Each structure stands twice: as structure tokens, then as C-alpha cells.
XYZ file of C-alpha atoms in Angstrom:
747
model
C 300.191 229.306 53.783
C 300.461 227.781 57.272
C 302.961 230.431 58.398
C 300.662 233.181 57.099
C 297.661 231.808 58.985
C 299.730 231.531 62.156
C 300.937 235.116 61.794
C 297.387 236.401 61.347
C 296.136 234.440 64.370
C 298.931 235.789 66.565
C 298.121 239.350 65.530
C 294.428 238.928 66.295
C 295.225 237.459 69.716
C 297.128 240.604 70.705
C 293.832 242.521 70.904
C 293.047 243.598 74.480
C 290.165 241.385 75.728
C 288.290 244.364 77.155
C 288.407 246.087 73.805
C 286.588 243.208 72.151
C 283.595 243.761 74.379
C 283.555 247.541 74.554
C 283.302 248.596 70.916
C 280.745 247.165 68.514
C 281.410 247.395 64.777
C 279.246 249.477 62.492
C 276.587 247.381 60.763
C 274.718 248.023 57.538
C 271.669 248.917 59.602
C 273.619 251.491 61.621
C 274.982 253.057 58.438
C 271.489 253.471 57.019
C 270.247 255.357 60.075
C 272.205 258.489 59.170
C 272.716 258.834 55.434
C 275.260 261.648 55.089
C 278.076 262.423 52.666
C 281.734 263.421 52.649
C 280.857 267.121 52.346
C 280.630 267.257 56.152
C 284.079 265.733 56.657
C 286.331 268.156 58.546
C 289.496 268.977 56.578
C 292.498 271.275 56.957
C 292.768 272.299 53.291
C 293.311 275.959 54.280
C 295.391 275.046 57.362
C 292.342 275.419 59.609
C 289.589 272.971 60.465
C 286.433 273.408 58.362
C 283.917 271.302 56.477
C 284.890 270.190 52.986
C 281.717 271.759 51.581
C 282.780 275.186 52.925
C 286.216 275.247 51.249
C 286.066 277.465 48.110
C 288.365 275.343 45.975
C 288.182 272.092 44.021
C 288.899 269.358 46.550
C 288.143 265.709 47.203
C 288.473 263.725 50.409
C 289.103 259.986 50.557
C 288.149 258.701 53.987
C 289.817 255.704 55.545
C 286.525 253.782 55.446
C 286.068 254.474 51.722
C 289.596 253.219 51.033
C 288.887 250.099 53.097
C 285.662 249.446 51.154
C 287.738 249.229 47.974
C 290.082 246.752 49.638
C 292.774 249.170 50.799
C 295.629 250.896 48.994
C 299.354 250.233 49.251
C 300.657 252.357 46.356
C 299.736 255.721 44.785
C 298.019 254.097 41.778
C 295.598 252.239 44.069
C 295.106 255.270 46.317
C 294.631 258.116 43.829
C 293.608 256.364 40.620
C 290.151 257.530 39.540
C 290.254 260.911 41.307
C 289.272 263.977 39.216
C 292.116 265.344 37.052
C 294.642 262.986 38.689
C 297.247 261.228 36.568
C 299.733 258.725 38.016
C 302.795 258.365 35.815
C 303.343 254.639 36.275
C 307.007 253.668 35.872
C 306.292 250.114 36.983
C 307.870 250.830 40.366
C 305.995 252.553 43.185
C 309.338 254.079 44.203
C 309.603 256.185 41.030
C 305.915 256.739 40.205
C 304.850 260.362 39.933
C 301.616 262.164 40.796
C 300.241 264.830 38.434
C 297.186 267.067 38.907
C 295.446 269.114 36.220
C 298.120 268.443 33.634
C 301.037 269.532 35.816
C 304.328 268.417 34.180
C 306.132 265.234 35.178
C 309.870 264.484 35.206
C 310.036 260.699 35.452
C 313.379 259.031 36.095
C 315.169 262.249 37.065
C 316.054 264.006 40.301
C 313.488 266.733 39.623
C 310.925 267.769 42.206
C 307.268 266.779 41.700
C 304.747 269.280 40.313
C 302.274 268.385 43.072
C 302.792 269.116 46.758
C 303.169 265.824 48.658
C 302.372 266.084 52.376
C 302.028 263.849 55.429
C 299.946 265.465 58.162
C 300.824 268.869 56.718
C 304.604 268.285 56.423
C 306.207 268.284 52.966
C 307.893 264.975 52.031
C 308.662 265.331 48.297
C 311.929 265.976 46.490
C 315.445 264.880 47.240
C 316.082 262.464 44.390
C 314.606 259.878 42.073
C 312.265 258.412 44.729
C 310.935 261.774 45.899
C 308.016 262.286 43.508
C 305.525 259.963 45.151
C 304.443 258.469 48.462
C 306.043 255.413 50.046
C 304.082 252.397 51.246
C 304.360 253.436 54.902
C 302.683 256.756 54.045
C 299.584 254.828 52.931
C 299.295 252.722 56.086
C 296.487 253.312 58.631
C 295.011 256.392 56.940
C 292.373 258.640 58.496
C 291.763 260.592 55.291
C 293.425 261.893 52.130
C 292.841 265.494 51.059
C 293.295 266.056 47.309
C 293.417 269.789 46.533
C 293.267 270.592 42.822
C 294.607 273.793 41.325
C 297.507 275.971 42.391
C 298.130 275.872 46.152
C 301.377 277.857 46.212
C 300.272 280.477 48.738
C 299.562 278.119 51.629
C 301.442 274.965 50.625
C 304.524 276.474 49.028
C 306.967 274.934 46.600
C 305.869 272.490 43.902
C 302.113 272.806 44.504
C 301.625 273.832 40.867
C 298.901 271.344 39.973
C 297.664 271.035 43.526
C 298.518 269.237 46.744
C 297.850 265.833 48.302
C 297.885 265.614 52.090
C 297.697 262.160 53.687
C 296.422 262.410 57.251
C 297.322 259.360 59.317
C 294.933 257.935 61.905
C 295.889 259.276 65.342
C 295.487 257.626 68.740
C 291.893 257.863 69.969
C 290.659 257.636 73.538
C 289.171 254.176 73.202
C 290.310 250.566 73.031
C 290.057 249.438 69.421
C 292.014 248.039 66.515
C 292.022 245.804 63.483
C 293.914 242.979 61.785
C 293.638 242.468 58.028
C 295.159 239.722 55.884
C 295.092 239.500 52.098
C 296.379 236.841 49.718
C 296.600 237.452 45.950
C 296.542 234.239 43.956
C 298.226 235.104 40.660
C 301.403 236.665 42.080
C 301.369 234.721 45.382
C 301.438 237.869 47.478
C 300.532 237.906 51.161
C 299.854 241.136 53.061
C 299.127 241.689 56.726
C 298.267 244.908 58.551
C 297.518 245.167 62.230
C 296.759 248.157 64.476
C 295.883 248.381 68.151
C 294.679 251.560 69.858
C 294.813 251.649 73.667
C 293.361 254.244 76.021
C 295.791 254.592 78.927
C 293.863 257.355 80.702
C 291.369 260.092 79.926
C 294.268 262.203 78.643
C 296.703 259.625 77.242
C 296.406 257.080 74.405
C 298.746 255.086 72.178
C 298.383 253.542 68.727
C 300.717 250.822 67.410
C 300.743 249.335 63.926
C 302.542 246.801 61.719
C 302.480 246.509 57.920
C 303.956 243.417 56.260
C 304.051 242.075 52.697
C 305.847 239.147 51.080
C 305.574 237.714 47.597
C 306.701 234.422 46.059
C 305.554 234.986 42.464
C 305.183 237.886 40.074
C 303.906 239.059 36.694
C 307.165 240.484 35.322
C 310.116 238.100 35.200
C 313.734 237.943 34.104
C 313.870 234.512 32.463
C 317.636 234.698 31.878
C 318.461 234.993 35.590
C 315.268 233.359 36.881
C 314.217 236.328 39.028
C 310.990 238.230 39.665
C 311.034 241.900 38.670
C 307.827 243.069 40.387
C 308.966 241.889 43.798
C 307.225 243.058 46.984
C 308.822 242.259 50.345
C 308.747 244.839 53.127
C 307.959 245.478 56.779
C 306.884 248.691 58.452
C 306.115 249.573 62.067
C 304.580 252.689 63.583
C 304.108 253.894 67.131
C 302.188 256.974 68.296
C 301.352 258.543 71.620
C 298.779 261.278 72.192
C 298.223 263.555 75.149
C 295.075 265.669 75.153
C 294.015 267.761 78.111
C 292.387 271.142 78.351
C 293.351 273.119 75.285
C 296.438 271.035 74.509
C 296.533 268.210 71.969
C 299.979 266.683 71.320
C 300.774 263.709 69.053
C 304.253 262.188 68.669
C 304.825 259.546 65.990
C 307.764 257.361 65.034
C 307.825 254.914 62.132
C 310.219 252.918 60.013
C 309.736 250.856 56.872
C 312.108 249.050 54.563
C 312.020 246.483 51.816
C 311.834 245.698 48.119
C 309.259 247.201 45.768
C 308.705 246.337 42.079
C 311.675 247.149 39.854
C 311.542 249.382 36.794
C 310.805 246.950 33.969
C 310.420 247.320 30.210
C 310.590 245.226 27.063
C 312.558 246.038 23.930
C 310.118 247.061 21.209
C 311.745 247.975 17.900
C 309.518 248.386 14.864
C 311.052 247.348 11.512
C 312.943 248.466 9.655
C 315.607 250.101 11.784
C 319.331 250.329 11.176
C 320.924 247.372 12.921
C 317.526 245.654 13.350
C 316.283 245.043 9.770
C 313.336 242.881 10.862
C 312.686 244.767 14.073
C 312.743 243.095 17.454
C 309.892 242.741 19.968
C 310.323 240.927 23.278
C 307.560 239.003 25.108
C 305.074 241.141 27.014
C 306.180 240.426 30.580
C 309.238 238.137 30.340
C 312.600 239.786 29.718
C 316.082 238.333 28.977
C 318.142 240.746 31.059
C 321.719 240.112 32.129
C 321.232 242.594 34.998
C 319.573 241.495 38.226
C 317.144 244.414 38.428
C 315.598 245.515 41.735
C 314.191 248.522 43.590
C 314.648 248.955 47.329
C 313.633 251.708 49.724
C 313.823 252.595 53.407
C 311.947 255.382 55.201
C 312.291 256.424 58.840
C 310.505 259.440 60.257
C 309.646 261.209 63.481
C 306.840 263.722 63.759
C 305.416 265.923 66.473
C 302.087 267.728 66.037
C 300.865 270.238 68.610
C 297.469 271.946 68.604
C 297.149 274.497 71.395
C 294.174 276.716 72.211
C 295.434 280.164 73.199
C 292.129 281.935 73.655
C 292.656 284.613 71.031
C 293.926 282.050 68.487
C 294.800 278.424 67.875
C 298.457 277.447 67.562
C 299.472 274.533 65.341
C 303.023 273.245 65.141
C 304.209 270.401 62.899
C 307.797 269.192 63.301
C 309.128 266.392 61.123
C 312.418 264.606 60.577
C 312.410 262.115 57.705
C 315.220 259.975 56.333
C 314.772 258.210 53.007
C 317.213 255.764 51.432
C 316.690 254.082 48.081
C 318.580 252.192 45.416
C 317.818 250.338 42.216
C 319.448 248.490 39.320
C 318.228 248.589 35.725
C 319.276 246.842 32.516
C 319.873 249.455 29.803
C 320.126 247.252 26.705
C 317.415 244.664 27.431
C 319.615 241.739 26.321
C 322.188 239.205 27.501
C 325.336 237.916 25.701
C 323.845 234.508 24.839
C 320.691 235.948 23.298
C 322.618 238.644 21.433
C 324.803 235.988 19.805
C 321.676 234.110 18.698
C 320.057 237.253 17.302
C 323.195 238.095 15.353
C 323.397 234.543 14.016
C 319.837 234.602 12.643
C 320.139 238.129 11.225
C 317.769 239.852 13.646
C 320.603 242.093 14.845
C 323.191 243.356 12.373
C 324.486 246.219 14.523
C 328.003 245.829 15.905
C 327.524 248.509 18.588
C 325.040 246.653 20.796
C 326.566 246.034 24.230
C 324.648 243.444 26.322
C 326.484 244.527 29.472
C 324.966 247.995 29.833
C 323.322 248.655 33.186
C 322.533 251.470 35.573
C 322.677 251.507 39.367
C 321.436 254.438 41.457
C 321.274 255.094 45.163
C 320.250 258.022 47.341
C 320.292 259.024 50.980
C 318.063 262.026 51.694
C 317.322 263.683 55.034
C 314.491 266.167 55.578
C 313.621 268.494 58.419
C 310.410 270.532 58.442
C 309.064 273.021 60.972
C 305.686 274.604 60.255
C 304.195 276.958 62.839
C 300.955 278.877 62.393
C 298.228 280.741 64.245
C 294.564 280.876 63.219
C 291.856 283.048 64.680
C 288.722 285.116 64.188
C 287.870 288.798 64.574
C 284.718 290.876 64.415
C 282.181 288.222 65.455
C 283.756 285.750 63.007
C 283.490 288.162 60.059
C 287.268 287.896 59.599
C 289.204 284.623 59.731
C 292.970 285.021 59.720
C 296.050 282.819 59.453
C 299.723 283.657 59.990
C 302.525 281.136 59.647
C 306.254 280.441 59.447
C 307.946 277.491 57.764
C 311.484 276.156 57.562
C 312.518 273.261 55.326
C 315.927 271.606 55.085
C 317.008 268.870 52.707
C 320.390 267.211 52.412
C 320.808 264.543 49.770
C 323.744 262.338 48.818
C 323.277 260.171 45.762
C 325.351 258.239 43.277
C 324.780 256.821 39.840
C 326.883 254.067 38.283
C 326.702 253.363 34.556
C 328.153 249.964 33.607
C 329.423 248.626 30.283
C 331.440 245.736 28.843
C 335.178 246.592 28.724
C 336.810 246.379 25.288
C 340.385 246.670 24.044
C 339.865 250.217 22.714
C 338.010 251.178 25.911
C 338.891 248.975 28.922
C 336.713 250.982 31.318
C 333.875 249.013 33.003
C 331.919 252.247 33.359
C 331.740 255.299 35.578
C 330.186 256.605 38.737
C 328.837 260.078 39.422
C 328.157 261.107 43.037
C 325.961 264.154 43.630
C 325.614 266.112 46.857
C 322.795 268.652 47.143
C 321.529 270.886 49.927
C 318.320 272.865 49.994
C 317.250 275.334 52.668
C 313.981 277.230 52.484
C 312.356 279.826 54.738
C 308.827 281.110 54.238
C 306.239 283.363 55.831
C 302.616 282.989 54.824
C 299.157 284.114 55.791
C 295.550 284.524 54.773
C 292.536 286.741 55.422
C 288.970 285.569 54.811
C 286.531 288.477 55.169
C 282.738 288.197 55.011
C 281.550 291.192 52.981
C 277.976 290.008 53.553
C 276.406 286.893 55.034
C 276.849 285.128 51.661
C 279.834 286.866 50.024
C 283.466 286.395 51.083
C 286.730 287.738 49.753
C 289.869 285.727 50.540
C 293.521 286.611 50.155
C 296.448 284.214 50.682
C 300.146 285.095 50.336
C 303.540 283.469 50.834
C 307.077 284.807 50.559
C 309.760 282.133 50.157
C 313.548 282.361 50.225
C 315.484 279.336 48.937
C 319.170 278.432 49.011
C 320.329 275.534 46.818
C 323.707 274.029 46.043
C 325.037 270.971 44.222
C 328.441 269.365 43.739
C 329.137 266.470 41.393
C 332.011 264.784 39.534
C 332.272 261.765 37.259
C 334.899 259.078 37.968
C 336.064 256.019 36.060
C 335.170 252.784 37.883
C 338.499 251.134 37.076
C 341.009 253.914 37.700
C 339.043 256.099 40.099
C 340.201 259.137 38.109
C 337.895 261.932 36.916
C 336.388 261.168 33.516
C 334.219 262.852 30.910
C 335.893 266.250 31.049
C 334.538 269.544 32.335
C 331.051 268.772 31.022
C 330.599 266.429 33.970
C 331.828 268.802 36.666
C 329.025 270.460 38.625
C 329.586 273.214 41.180
C 326.373 275.159 41.391
C 324.621 277.374 43.926
C 321.822 279.911 43.785
C 319.358 281.655 46.083
C 316.032 282.359 44.334
C 313.025 283.863 46.073
C 309.347 283.663 45.259
C 306.132 285.478 46.086
C 302.977 283.389 45.633
C 299.371 284.412 46.133
C 295.750 283.323 45.857
C 292.817 285.729 45.579
C 289.334 284.219 45.816
C 285.789 285.587 45.674
C 283.260 283.167 47.159
C 279.456 283.455 47.005
C 276.909 281.190 48.706
C 273.542 281.558 46.937
C 272.256 278.806 49.230
C 273.523 277.704 52.654
C 275.202 274.565 51.253
C 276.247 275.738 47.805
C 279.329 277.787 46.902
C 280.313 279.551 43.692
C 283.861 280.862 43.509
C 286.428 282.490 41.277
C 290.117 282.575 42.035
C 293.463 283.584 40.619
C 296.735 282.393 42.080
C 300.409 281.735 41.510
C 302.900 279.053 42.435
C 306.393 277.857 41.674
C 308.177 274.575 41.181
C 311.733 274.413 42.449
C 314.499 274.045 39.899
C 317.332 271.649 40.500
C 320.121 269.525 39.090
C 320.504 266.556 36.771
C 322.648 263.786 38.181
C 322.890 261.637 35.054
C 324.611 263.789 32.420
C 324.610 260.947 29.883
C 327.298 259.336 27.692
C 329.630 261.252 25.424
C 327.887 259.833 22.315
C 324.441 261.236 23.171
C 322.850 263.380 20.407
C 321.258 265.821 22.865
C 323.434 267.270 25.666
C 322.048 267.278 29.204
C 322.229 270.510 31.244
C 323.640 270.273 34.751
C 320.952 272.567 36.229
C 317.566 274.082 35.430
C 315.619 277.047 36.829
C 312.411 277.408 38.837
C 309.113 277.059 36.997
C 306.517 279.768 37.718
C 302.788 279.540 37.083
C 299.674 281.696 37.293
C 296.257 280.058 37.279
C 292.659 281.250 36.898
C 289.744 279.098 38.068
C 285.944 279.273 38.222
C 283.962 276.659 40.110
C 280.840 275.610 41.965
C 280.285 272.963 44.624
C 277.696 271.977 47.154
C 274.916 269.692 48.277
C 271.921 269.429 45.931
C 269.964 266.955 48.078
C 270.421 265.036 51.307
C 273.335 262.722 50.654
C 274.123 264.102 47.171
C 276.979 266.497 46.396
C 278.518 267.935 43.242
C 281.515 269.924 42.086
C 282.424 271.561 38.769
C 285.421 273.701 37.838
C 287.196 275.172 34.821
C 290.747 276.504 34.853
C 293.588 277.904 32.781
C 297.256 278.006 33.796
C 300.113 280.020 32.273
C 303.649 278.833 33.011
C 307.129 280.174 32.328
C 310.326 278.097 32.331
C 308.133 275.010 32.510
C 310.076 271.983 33.790
C 309.626 268.892 31.626
C 311.260 265.515 31.133
C 313.299 265.146 27.946
C 315.640 262.417 26.773
C 319.108 262.538 25.285
C 318.166 260.889 21.988
C 319.680 257.474 22.724
C 317.595 254.362 22.110
C 318.026 250.642 21.625
C 318.880 250.234 17.954
C 320.428 253.684 17.519
C 323.548 253.850 15.347
C 324.840 256.784 17.399
C 323.941 255.912 21.005
C 322.696 252.339 21.246
C 321.234 252.123 24.765
C 318.124 253.080 26.677
C 317.610 256.855 26.691
C 318.672 259.003 29.626
C 315.757 261.091 30.883
C 316.578 264.515 32.289
C 314.811 267.652 33.508
C 314.985 270.891 31.568
C 313.187 274.210 31.144
C 311.086 274.190 27.959
C 309.883 277.810 27.845
C 306.323 279.041 28.232
C 303.230 276.854 28.268
C 299.473 277.058 28.678
C 297.286 274.378 30.274
C 293.520 274.416 30.444
C 290.704 272.077 31.402
C 287.413 271.375 33.148
C 286.198 268.780 35.626
C 282.960 267.589 37.188
C 282.142 265.192 40.009
C 278.951 263.853 41.563
C 278.500 261.686 44.661
C 275.374 260.289 46.287
C 274.595 258.109 49.279
C 271.157 256.468 49.093
C 269.332 254.645 51.881
C 268.124 251.194 50.835
C 266.061 249.836 53.691
C 268.524 248.957 56.433
C 271.484 249.356 54.059
C 272.815 252.005 51.706
C 274.251 252.481 48.240
C 277.121 254.911 47.670
C 277.625 256.134 44.109
C 280.193 258.528 42.677
C 281.369 259.532 39.220
C 283.722 262.136 37.808
C 285.194 263.238 34.529
C 287.816 265.745 33.453
C 289.240 267.258 30.292
C 292.728 268.751 30.195
C 295.113 269.911 27.516
C 298.394 271.793 27.440
C 300.791 273.182 24.855
C 304.225 274.745 24.816
C 303.810 278.311 23.532
C 307.368 279.371 22.718
C 310.918 278.079 22.316
C 312.137 274.994 20.421
C 309.036 272.957 21.360
C 306.538 275.682 20.421
C 303.152 274.196 19.535
C 303.791 270.715 20.906
C 301.376 269.077 23.317
C 302.652 268.889 26.872
C 303.523 265.247 27.615
C 301.844 262.809 29.985
C 298.519 264.697 30.025
C 295.574 262.450 29.094
C 292.946 264.437 27.227
C 290.110 262.786 29.141
C 289.958 261.007 32.503
C 286.820 259.502 34.014
C 285.896 257.248 36.905
C 282.942 255.673 38.694
C 282.556 253.927 42.038
C 279.662 252.003 43.603
C 279.547 250.523 47.112
C 276.574 248.559 48.447
C 276.163 247.859 52.174
C 273.197 245.591 52.925
C 272.043 243.340 55.789
C 271.569 239.647 55.060
C 270.374 238.071 58.299
C 270.739 239.061 61.923
C 274.288 240.352 62.449
C 275.369 239.236 58.978
C 275.744 241.867 56.253
C 277.440 242.145 52.893
C 279.529 244.702 51.059
C 280.001 244.913 47.292
C 282.313 247.467 45.660
C 282.915 248.051 41.952
C 285.205 250.826 40.744
C 286.288 251.882 37.273
C 288.692 254.454 35.909
C 289.770 255.266 32.392
C 291.673 257.726 30.262
C 291.919 258.766 26.619
C 294.345 260.833 24.571
C 297.680 262.483 25.260
C 301.289 261.936 24.198
C 304.249 260.463 26.057
C 307.037 262.957 25.323
C 308.152 266.216 23.850
C 310.315 265.546 20.798
C 313.204 267.449 19.263
C 312.337 269.641 16.258
C 312.332 267.529 13.098
C 312.115 264.248 15.023
C 309.288 261.733 14.486
C 305.985 262.512 16.194
C 305.706 261.476 19.846
C 304.010 258.227 20.792
C 300.346 258.458 21.736
C 299.315 257.357 25.209
C 297.268 254.160 25.302
C 293.621 254.210 26.290
C 292.952 252.805 29.750
C 289.839 251.010 30.989
C 290.465 249.506 34.411
C 287.737 247.725 36.376
C 288.143 246.391 39.924
C 285.649 244.624 42.176
C 285.350 243.372 45.735
C 282.698 241.510 47.739
C 282.702 240.725 51.457
C 280.503 239.223 54.157
C 280.559 240.687 57.674
C 279.623 239.043 60.948
C 280.112 241.302 63.927
C 283.718 242.451 63.726
C 284.747 239.699 61.307
C 284.937 240.262 57.551
C 285.765 237.749 54.788
C 285.913 238.748 51.151
C 287.221 238.230 47.645
C 288.674 240.802 45.268
C 289.573 241.084 41.592
C 291.856 243.767 40.175
C 291.783 244.452 36.433
C 288.627 242.364 36.156
C 288.537 242.399 32.336
C 292.265 241.580 32.071
C 292.828 244.761 30.061
C 296.286 245.137 28.504
C 297.778 248.541 27.721
C 301.123 250.293 27.611
C 301.825 252.604 30.522
C 304.908 253.851 28.624
C 306.008 253.911 24.988
C 309.384 255.019 23.662
C 311.527 254.645 20.556
C 312.928 251.282 21.632
C 311.019 250.214 24.729
C 307.521 249.783 26.136
C 306.094 248.972 29.534
C 302.844 247.090 30.182
C 300.340 247.201 33.021
C 299.888 244.221 35.373
C 297.341 241.598 34.255
C 294.263 240.461 36.157
C 294.781 239.368 39.747
C 292.384 238.005 42.342
C 292.458 236.800 45.885
C 290.902 236.601 49.330
C 290.821 238.897 52.354
C 290.133 238.256 56.021
C 289.784 240.986 58.607
C 288.798 241.514 62.204
C 287.930 244.837 63.813
C 287.249 245.510 67.447
């Protein structure tokens, strides 16, 4: 701990002395003077600046201060868990987690694109491989706000915004001297985190903002007891630098950042119910200790450069976002869940009678993806602000090189140690988009949004034997594919304001999710063949909603929707499982089109900020219902997977003065889910596994003195245990209770 304390002290000492005297922190008394709510937060949900309350769509904003009150967020589960209609498909590794909104399909463990638009400061960052369906840790560092837009956003946000879009807006340099240093130590997994940011005003027109994010971990909850390693490892470092020039009508921000390190590995335990051929008594491994012969890990590296220009032109406002992003990732995973020593013991005592179990099966994957995005748009007004207009152009380029290696134990009949399958993909996309928002009366608006997209995609892949280097597997593992689909997406909205701060709206819109390629085409013994490619998914959605402020400090939102999809992209598996007599290994998950589907649901949210003397109490709660079914094809009638029937959440934050400059903060947040199934299943196969119920409670308390804050936190307060994944031969558990201390200083 001495090195951690020294590191924190050094960071705090880098604060400019003048800054410490110039900016006073917000106290509980200050906060109570102006009890407002997030409805007045300025967002760019429609690619123009406007108040959240004025946007005629279902949307939520997480401010940086609200995230800090909960203790911060370093992965998508911590950031988005508990938001209306949000589901995080938790693979155990933040690198392969997947975000879903309003029951949008997920494709875990594949190279498929996400069904939710993932954006940083308006630039798309999703896709490109197995680690492209979620945000990286560096994306969650030093956040200004997070805009969660629910419902189809295809017209303005483009590809993959089927269930909605999430835009993380990073804190930009401000024209003041300020900063913070935060340290956190979690007791149970011996994890230390440190974040530090300094903001320096160089002149009235020039400012810089520098930040460091660091985490290291000595313990863990998930362990490989055969090799003596920790599976849920966290060790990474990220740095960010920004410079901002703002003068006259010009506002330019340039940002560079890099982050690399280890994140928790994909972990599971063998879970075989008796009786099963080859496992007459079944076989269930300990909850969080696994006997793997593979040294499993997950590692990622992200480097990006971004330039954002906002220019007043008089007749319009120009906004340009340019981004280059490079993402590298690799992981190793044990496919059989065993080791040779344990397998011999299990065979000796009769637990395993199968002769096809291979304890040397493993998978290694790596990717190197490069992105370039250019988004350019103009916004303006006509006719005394009766008509708001937007016109934009976008170009997106992705080049990805990846490789998968599947390992096995060589035998006399088959001396091969396995195979490797490299995959090279390119994706180029051009789009034009625009919107018109016309005020028919002072309270009634009609809004039209459109986008035309042209895509070009190609993929090349071969399978090679690891020993000989020669092609293997035959023509079924040769991929030479290219296509050039186009798409027209739209949104049409009618918005009515019966009161100045209340909006009722109805909308219909369309979107598409980009098709792609499967890298892992599975073993020759698999019962279900894996297609090399799959087509675009197309959706049309109808929504009715209401939102607004019902009292000072109290806001609400309700919405109901129905979505019709064709060629819906879902995750399937090849029918292999541990204990199978045909293909005895972990299943290979792949993306495929499953035909038509219908998804429907409703959601409600309420938030209130109440003055309590010199302090305040912030309360929020939400709940959602969603359901989806396949409506034709081989899966006709089945529930769409990974859609909890019910989700609900509540959050309470108390800010209160104690004495003089001393105040306290207490935060309690809860989220839960009920219902849903894990997978689609082949016709005639056993019913899919039900999703576990989730009840997750977290708490945090802190004392503040001036700019200093000291606190304690508890995650999973009740030590709830539930499966985040269930399959035919494997299950994955959530982390247990953890607690720790935090120390922060803000100037």
C-alpha cells in the first residue's frame, strides 16, 4: 500500500498552486440553493444543442457528477446498468461485453456488429471484431455526460442503431484552472485504481486538459487453481491529452489518448447435469475456481486521435468530427474446462466415462482494427426559428486483421496440434443525412429525418494446419466474399407540447444493422454448420411517448414501442458442448440471420431532486417491459434470446451539511431483472435455459471537507449470486460482494 499512497500524493502535488485557491468546490449548501434536474442538461441527441426535455424521443442523460456520486464507472456494466430498457450481456470480460437496448439482438463471442450505436463525442467506435460491441475503459474516463437514446436512431446515427444509441461525451478543456485526483482500493480483490486530471487555462482562448487512468490488482474472485493464476485480472494504464482553442465563433478541440492492459478473462465453470452420456453422475465445478490447463487472459489496447470543430457561420453552425482509432485485442480461453491430471482422476472414479474428452482444447484470438470517421454537418434556422434544419455527410472506414487459433492434443490418428484461421475484412461506408423540424403551431411540430447509406464490404479467410502450415478443412473454410448493400433509413415524428415543459410524441422510423462474416467456422464434427457470411438486418419501429417536468425538480418519461425486423441477426451455436458424444468441447457461437421477428415493450422513469434544508435528496426510479419473438423460419415462435422480460432500477443520493465546511454524501442504487431466455435452440432440441433473476444493490458513503473527499463503498451489498450465462455444459457467475475505500481531492 505504501507505493499506492506515494503515487496518490505525487499526483495531488502536481496541481497548480494558483488553482487550489481560485476554484472552490461545490458544497451541499450550494447545491440546495438551486434545485434543478437533468431535464435542462444540454445534449446533442439530434446533432444540435438543445435541452434534454425538448428532445421528442426517449432519452436519458448520465452526468459526470451523477456517475461520480455512485463512485465512478470503469466498465459498461457499472456505467449503464440500471438505465431504462438497457441490458448488458455480461461475458465476464469487459472486452467482449455487449450493450442491448429495447430487446435489440446480441451476438456474443462473434465478430458481429452491435445492435446499438456506440459513439464517442459523436464518432462511431463499434464493430471490427470480437471486442467491438462495447466501450473500452479509456472511453469511460473523465466523462462530461452520457447520452442514452432509446429506440431506432438509424436516420441520424446510421448503422447498427437498431435499439438505440449511446454517446459518451468526454470532458473537454475549460477556461479555468481545475482538476481532481481520485484513489480507490477494493479489499476483496486487492484492486487499486487511480485517476488524475488537471485542466489549465493558458490564455483567454487556449486551454489544455491532461489525464491519467491507472489500475492494478493483486487478487481476484475467479481463479485457475491448476495454474495458480487470477482470471479476472485488471492491470492497465491510460493517458489522455487535449487542447482547446476558442475565439470568436470558432471552437476547436484536439484530443489524443492511449490505453493498454489486461482486463478480466472470459471465465466459466463446467456444469453438466446428470445423467449425460460420458458423464453418468454429471459434473459440476466449484463456483469461481476452475481447473484449466490453459492460461486464460484478455488484453486490449486502444489509441485514438480526434478533432472536433464547431464554427459559427452566421447562416448556420458547422460541426466537424474527425477520428482515427486503432484497437488491438487478444485473449485465450480453455474450451474443455479440464486438465490432464484431473481428467485422469475423474475417469478413475467413474465421473467421466467418455473417451473423446480432450483436456488440451483451447482457443486463442487476436485482432487489429483501424477506424477512420469523418462526420460533417450544418445546422440552422429559417423563418424566425419556425424551421430547424440539419444537413450532413459521413464517411467511415474500417480495416480489420484478425486470427483465431484452435488448439488440441495431437494423437496418432490425428497428429495436428490444431489450426489457425486469419481473417481480413474491410468496410467502407458513405452517407448523406438530414432533418427538418417545422413548427406547425406554437405547440405542434412535425419532424422528418432521413439518411442514405452506401456500404462496401469484403472478407478473405483461409484455415491452415498449425503443424504443416498447409490449408486444412476443405472448401468449407475458404472465404472470399464482397458485397455493396445500400440502405435508406428515416424517422418521422409528430410532437405536441400541451404545456411549456411537457411533450407528447409519436414516431415511426427505420434502421439497419450491418451484416458481416464469421471467423470461427467450427470443427468438422459440429452438428450445425456455420455460415461464412450473413446479411444486413432491417427494422421498422413505431413509438408513442410522453416526457416532461411535472413539478420543480421532478421529471418523468413514458414510452411504448413495437419493432418489426427482417433477417434479424442473432447468436447461435454449433451444437457442441462439454459431454457431447459428437462434438465434445465448448460450443462455437456464430452470427446468423434468423428470419423475421417482432419486439415490443413499454418503459417508465421518474426523477426528483428535493431540497432538504441546506442539502438535497435526489431520487430516481425506472421500469421496463420488453418481449420479442421470431415470427417465421426455423425458429418461428421462439422467444428472442437475451431479452429480460422486466428490468427495474432505483437510485437515491443524499447531500447534506454536517458542520461548517464538512458535508456528507450517501448513495444507494439498485437494479434488477426478471424473465427471458439465453438462446435460440434448434427445432426439436431441449428448451432454452431461462435467464436468472438479478437483484443487485450497491452503496456508497463519503465525507467532504472543502475539496477533500473520503468514502467507503460496497458493491453487491447483499452478496447476491446468479448466473450471467447458462449453457448445455457451462455456466458463468457474477462477482461476489466487494467493498473498499476511496479518497479524492478536487480543486
